């Protein structure tokens, strides 16, 4: 009896979630639709929340670990390990310390707890979208 109730509950929940999406056509929209409408919520696009680079720095036994977001308009494809996209420059205390081509994280073995970091995305050879500065 428990399995039948659980299965029924799952079906009801799925229907409750899917039917409104089908009626609004949300399944056929994408982040690229949002970009076309510049996120205004007008037209066929969907309104997405604004996310910044989201850079974080954490102190580890091996150095300072940095991690950040790949934004929707930077995605260029996918590989066996995930999405592909922009190249990034990593800065410590205002000085460029690395170019990251295949990831959205970096381990700075020479960083200290007083280090301050930011990253910039690279598009067409130019730095764009500088993140906020963070410290561990």
Coordinates of N, CA and C in Angstrom, one line a residue:
X1 N 0.8 -1.2 0.0 CA 0.0 0.0 0.0 C 0.9 1.3 0.0
X2 N 2.0 1.3 0.7 CA 2.9 2.4 0.8 C 3.4 2.8 -0.6
X3 N 3.8 1.8 -1.3 CA 4.4 2.0 -2.6 C 3.3 2.6 -3.6
X4 N 2.1 2.2 -3.5 CA 1.1 2.7 -4.3 C 0.8 4.2 -4.0
X5 N 0.8 4.6 -2.7 CA 0.5 5.9 -2.3 C 1.7 6.8 -2.8
X6 N 2.9 6.3 -2.6 CA 4.1 7.1 -3.0 C 4.1 7.3 -4.5
X7 N 3.8 6.3 -5.2 CA 3.7 6.4 -6.7 C 2.7 7.4 -7.1
X8 N 1.5 7.4 -6.5 CA 0.4 8.3 -6.8 C 0.8 9.7 -6.4
X9 N 1.4 9.9 -5.3 CA 1.9 11.2 -4.9 C 2.9 11.8 -5.9
X10 N 3.8 11.0 -6.3 CA 4.8 11.4 -7.3 C 4.1 11.9 -8.6
X11 N 3.1 11.1 -9.1 CA 2.4 11.4 -10.3 C 1.6 12.7 -10.2
X12 N 1.0 12.9 -9.0 CA 0.2 14.1 -8.8 C 1.1 15.3 -8.8
X13 N 2.2 15.2 -8.1 CA 3.2 16.3 -8.0 C 3.8 16.7 -9.4
X14 N 4.1 15.6 -10.2 CA 4.6 15.9 -11.5 C 3.6 16.6 -12.4
X15 N 2.4 16.2 -12.3 CA 1.3 16.8 -13.1 C 1.1 18.3 -12.7
X16 N 1.2 18.5 -11.4 CA 1.0 19.8 -10.8 C 2.1 20.8 -11.3
X17 N 3.3 20.2 -11.5 CA 4.4 21.0 -11.9 C 4.5 21.2 -13.4
X18 N 4.2 20.2 -14.2 CA 4.3 20.2 -15.6 C 3.2 20.9 -16.3
X19 N 2.0 20.7 -15.9 CA 0.8 21.3 -16.6 C 1.0 22.9 -16.8
X20 N 1.3 23.6 -15.7 CA 1.4 25.1 -15.8 C 2.5 25.4 -16.8
X21 N 3.6 24.7 -16.8 CA 4.7 25.0 -17.7 C 4.3 24.7 -19.1
X22 N 3.6 23.7 -19.4 CA 3.2 23.4 -20.7 C 2.2 24.5 -21.2
X23 N 1.4 25.0 -20.3 CA 0.4 26.0 -20.8 C 1.1 27.3 -21.0
X24 N 2.2 27.6 -20.4 CA 2.8 28.9 -20.6 C 3.9 28.8 -21.7
X25 N 4.2 27.6 -22.1 CA 5.2 27.5 -23.2 C 6.7 27.6 -22.6
X26 N 6.8 27.5 -21.3 CA 8.2 27.7 -20.7 C 9.2 26.7 -21.2
X27 N 8.7 25.5 -21.6 CA 9.7 24.4 -22.0 C 10.4 24.9 -23.3
X28 N 9.8 25.7 -24.1 CA 10.4 26.1 -25.4 C 11.3 27.3 -25.3
X29 N 11.5 27.9 -24.1 CA 12.3 29.1 -24.0 C 13.7 28.7 -23.4
X30 N 14.6 29.6 -23.6 CA 16.0 29.3 -23.2 C 16.6 30.6 -22.7
X31 N 17.9 30.5 -22.2 CA 18.6 31.7 -21.8 C 18.9 32.6 -23.0
X32 N 19.1 32.0 -24.1 CA 19.3 32.9 -25.3 C 18.1 33.7 -25.7
X33 N 16.9 33.2 -25.4 CA 15.7 34.0 -25.6 C 15.7 35.2 -24.7
X34 N 16.1 35.0 -23.4 CA 16.2 36.1 -22.5 C 17.2 37.1 -23.0
X35 N 18.3 36.7 -23.5 CA 19.3 37.7 -24.0 C 18.7 38.5 -25.1
X36 N 17.9 37.9 -26.0 CA 17.3 38.6 -27.1 C 16.4 39.7 -26.6
X37 N 15.7 39.5 -25.5 CA 14.8 40.5 -25.0 C 15.4 41.3 -23.9
X38 N 16.7 41.1 -23.7 CA 17.5 41.9 -22.7 C 16.9 41.8 -21.3
X39 N 16.3 40.6 -21.0 CA 15.8 40.4 -19.7 C 14.7 41.3 -19.2
X40 N 14.0 41.9 -20.1 CA 12.9 42.8 -19.7 C 11.6 42.1 -19.3
X41 N 11.5 40.9 -19.6 CA 10.3 40.2 -19.3 C 9.2 40.4 -20.4
X42 N 9.5 41.2 -21.4 CA 8.6 41.5 -22.5 C 8.9 40.5 -23.7
X43 N 7.9 40.2 -24.4 CA 8.1 39.3 -25.6 C 8.2 37.9 -25.2
X44 N 8.8 37.1 -26.0 CA 8.8 35.6 -25.9 C 9.8 35.1 -24.8
X45 N 10.8 36.0 -24.4 CA 11.9 35.5 -23.5 C 11.4 35.3 -22.1
X46 N 12.2 34.7 -21.3 CA 11.9 34.5 -19.9 C 12.7 35.4 -19.0
X47 N 12.1 35.8 -17.9 CA 12.8 36.7 -17.0 C 13.7 35.8 -16.1
X48 N 15.0 36.0 -16.2 CA 15.9 35.3 -15.4 C 16.4 36.2 -14.3
X49 N 16.9 35.7 -13.2 CA 17.4 36.5 -12.1 C 18.8 37.0 -12.5
X50 N 19.2 38.1 -12.0 CA 20.5 38.6 -12.3 C 21.5 38.0 -11.3
X51 N 22.5 37.4 -11.9 CA 23.6 36.8 -11.1 C 24.9 37.4 -11.6
X52 N 25.7 37.8 -10.6 CA 27.0 38.4 -10.9 C 28.0 37.2 -11.0
X53 N 29.3 37.5 -11.1 CA 30.3 36.5 -11.3 C 30.4 35.6 -10.1
X54 N 30.0 36.0 -8.9 CA 30.0 35.1 -7.7 C 31.3 34.6 -7.3
X55 N 32.4 35.4 -7.4 CA 33.7 35.0 -7.0 C 33.8 34.7 -5.5
X56 N 34.4 33.6 -5.1 CA 34.6 33.3 -3.7 C 36.1 32.9 -3.6
X57 N 36.7 33.1 -2.4 CA 38.0 32.7 -2.1 C 38.0 32.0 -0.8
X58 N 38.6 30.8 -0.8 CA 38.7 30.0 0.4 C 40.1 29.5 0.7
X59 N 40.5 29.7 1.9 CA 41.9 29.2 2.3 C 41.9 27.7 2.5
X60 N 42.9 27.0 1.9 CA 43.0 25.6 2.1 C 44.5 25.3 2.5
X61 N 44.7 24.1 2.8 CA 46.1 23.7 3.2 C 47.1 23.8 2.0
X62 N 46.5 23.8 0.8 CA 47.4 23.9 -0.4 C 47.5 25.3 -1.0
X63 N 46.8 26.2 -0.5 CA 46.8 27.6 -1.0 C 45.4 28.2 -0.9
X64 N 45.1 29.2 -1.7 CA 43.8 29.9 -1.8 C 43.1 29.4 -3.0
X65 N 41.9 28.8 -2.7 CA 41.1 28.3 -3.8 C 40.1 29.3 -4.2
X66 N 40.0 29.7 -5.5 CA 39.1 30.6 -6.1 C 38.1 29.9 -6.9
X67 N 36.8 30.3 -6.9 CA 35.8 29.7 -7.7 C 34.8 30.8 -8.1
X68 N 34.3 30.8 -9.4 CA 33.3 31.8 -9.9 C 32.4 31.2 -10.9
X69 N 31.4 31.9 -11.3 CA 30.4 31.5 -12.2 C 30.8 31.7 -13.7
X70 N 30.3 30.8 -14.5 CA 30.3 31.0 -16.0 C 28.9 31.5 -16.3
X71 N 28.8 32.7 -16.8 CA 27.5 33.3 -17.0 C 26.8 32.7 -18.3
X72 N 25.5 32.8 -18.4 CA 24.8 32.2 -19.5 C 25.2 32.6 -20.8
X73 N 25.5 33.9 -21.0 CA 25.9 34.4 -22.3 C 27.4 34.2 -22.7
X74 N 28.1 33.5 -21.7 CA 29.5 33.1 -22.0 C 29.7 31.7 -22.5
X75 N 28.6 30.9 -22.4 CA 28.7 29.5 -22.7 C 28.8 29.4 -24.2
X76 N 29.8 28.6 -24.6 CA 30.1 28.4 -26.1 C 29.8 26.9 -26.5
X77 N 29.7 26.0 -25.6 CA 29.5 24.6 -25.9 C 29.6 23.8 -24.7
X78 N 29.9 22.5 -24.9 CA 30.1 21.6 -23.8 C 31.2 20.6 -24.1
X79 N 31.7 20.0 -23.1 CA 32.7 18.9 -23.2 C 32.4 17.8 -22.3
X80 N 33.2 16.8 -22.2 CA 32.9 15.7 -21.4 C 32.9 16.0 -19.9
X81 N 33.5 17.2 -19.6 CA 33.6 17.6 -18.1 C 32.6 18.7 -17.8
X82 N 31.8 19.2 -18.8 CA 30.9 20.3 -18.5 C 30.8 21.3 -19.6
X83 N 30.3 22.5 -19.2 CA 30.1 23.5 -20.2 C 31.5 24.2 -20.5
X84 N 31.6 24.7 -21.7 CA 32.8 25.4 -22.1 C 32.4 26.9 -22.4
X85 N 33.4 27.8 -22.3 CA 33.0 29.2 -22.4 C 34.3 30.0 -22.4
X86 N 34.1 31.2 -21.8 CA 35.1 32.2 -21.7 C 36.4 31.8 -21.1
X87 N 37.4 32.5 -21.5 CA 38.7 32.5 -20.8 C 38.7 33.6 -19.7
X88 N 39.4 33.4 -18.6 CA 39.4 34.4 -17.6 C 40.8 34.8 -17.2
X89 N 41.0 36.0 -16.7 CA 42.2 36.5 -16.1 C 42.0 36.5 -14.6
X90 N 42.9 36.1 -13.8 CA 42.8 36.1 -12.4 C 43.8 37.1 -11.8
X91 N 43.3 38.0 -11.0 CA 44.1 39.0 -10.4 C 44.2 38.9 -8.9
X92 N 45.5 39.1 -8.4 CA 45.7 39.1 -6.9 C 46.3 40.5 -6.6
X93 N 45.7 41.2 -5.7 CA 46.2 42.5 -5.3 C 46.5 43.4 -6.5
X94 N 45.6 43.3 -7.5 CA 45.7 44.2 -8.7 C 46.7 43.7 -9.7
X95 N 47.4 42.6 -9.5 CA 48.3 42.1 -10.5 C 47.8 40.8 -11.1
X96 N 47.9 40.7 -12.4 CA 47.4 39.5 -13.1 C 48.3 38.3 -12.7
X97 N 47.8 37.2 -12.2 CA 48.6 36.1 -11.8 C 48.3 34.8 -12.7
X98 N 47.2 34.8 -13.4 CA 46.9 33.6 -14.2 C 45.9 33.9 -15.3
X99 N 45.9 33.0 -16.3 CA 44.9 33.0 -17.4 C 44.3 31.6 -17.3
X100 N 43.0 31.5 -17.1 CA 42.3 30.2 -16.9 C 41.5 30.0 -18.1
X101 N 41.7 28.9 -18.9 CA 41.0 28.7 -20.2 C 40.0 27.6 -20.1
X102 N 40.0 26.7 -19.2 CA 39.1 25.6 -19.2 C 38.4 25.3 -17.9
X103 N 38.3 26.4 -17.1 CA 37.7 26.2 -15.8 C 37.1 27.4 -15.2
X104 N 36.4 27.3 -14.1 CA 35.9 28.5 -13.4 C 36.4 28.4 -12.0
X105 N 37.6 27.9 -11.8 CA 38.3 27.9 -10.5 C 39.8 27.9 -10.7
X106 N 40.5 28.3 -9.6 CA 41.9 28.4 -9.7 C 42.5 28.2 -8.3
X107 N 43.6 27.6 -8.1 CA 44.3 27.4 -6.8 C 45.5 28.3 -6.9
X108 N 45.6 29.3 -6.0 CA 46.7 30.2 -5.9 C 47.6 29.7 -4.7
X109 N 48.7 29.1 -5.1 CA 49.5 28.5 -4.0 C 50.3 29.6 -3.3
X110 N 50.4 30.8 -3.9 CA 51.2 31.8 -3.3 C 50.3 32.9 -2.6
X111 N 49.0 32.7 -2.6 CA 48.1 33.7 -1.9 C 48.2 33.6 -0.4
X112 N 47.8 34.7 0.3 CA 47.7 34.7 1.7 C 46.3 35.1 2.1
X113 N 46.1 35.0 3.4 CA 44.7 35.4 3.9 C 44.5 36.9 3.7
X114 N 45.5 37.7 3.5 CA 45.3 39.1 3.2 C 45.2 39.5 1.7
X115 N 45.4 38.5 0.9 CA 45.3 38.7 -0.6 C 43.9 39.1 -1.0
X116 N 43.8 40.0 -2.0 CA 42.5 40.4 -2.6 C 42.4 40.0 -4.0
X117 N 41.3 39.4 -4.5 CA 41.2 38.8 -5.8 C 40.1 39.4 -6.6
X118 N 40.2 39.4 -7.9 CA 39.1 39.6 -8.8 C 39.4 38.9 -10.1
X119 N 38.4 38.5 -10.9 CA 38.6 37.9 -12.2 C 37.9 38.7 -13.3
X120 N 38.4 38.6 -14.5 CA 37.7 39.2 -15.6 C 37.5 38.2 -16.7
X121 N 36.4 38.2 -17.4 CA 36.2 37.4 -18.6 C 36.9 38.0 -19.8
X122 N 37.3 37.2 -20.7 CA 37.9 37.7 -21.9 C 37.0 37.3 -23.1
X123 N 36.7 38.3 -23.9 CA 35.9 38.2 -25.1 C 36.5 38.9 -26.2
X124 N 36.8 38.3 -27.3 CA 37.4 38.9 -28.5 C 38.8 39.6 -28.1
X125 N 39.5 38.9 -27.2 CA 40.8 39.4 -26.7 C 40.8 40.6 -25.7
X126 N 39.6 41.0 -25.3 CA 39.4 42.1 -24.4 C 38.8 41.7 -23.1
X127 N 39.3 42.3 -22.0 CA 38.7 42.0 -20.7 C 37.4 42.7 -20.5
X128 N 36.4 41.9 -20.1 CA 35.1 42.4 -19.8 C 34.6 41.9 -18.5
X129 N 33.6 42.5 -17.9 CA 32.9 41.9 -16.8 C 33.8 41.6 -15.6
X130 N 34.5 42.6 -15.1 CA 35.3 42.4 -13.9 C 34.4 42.1 -12.7
X131 N 34.8 41.1 -11.9 CA 34.1 40.7 -10.7 C 34.3 41.6 -9.6
X132 N 33.5 41.5 -8.6 CA 33.8 42.2 -7.3 C 35.1 41.6 -6.7
X133 N 35.8 42.4 -5.9 CA 37.0 41.9 -5.2 C 36.6 41.1 -4.0
X134 N 37.3 40.0 -3.7 CA 37.1 39.2 -2.6 C 38.4 38.9 -1.9
X135 N 38.3 38.6 -0.6 CA 39.4 38.0 0.2 C 38.9 36.8 0.8
X136 N 39.9 35.9 1.2 CA 39.4 34.7 1.9 C 38.8 34.9 3.2

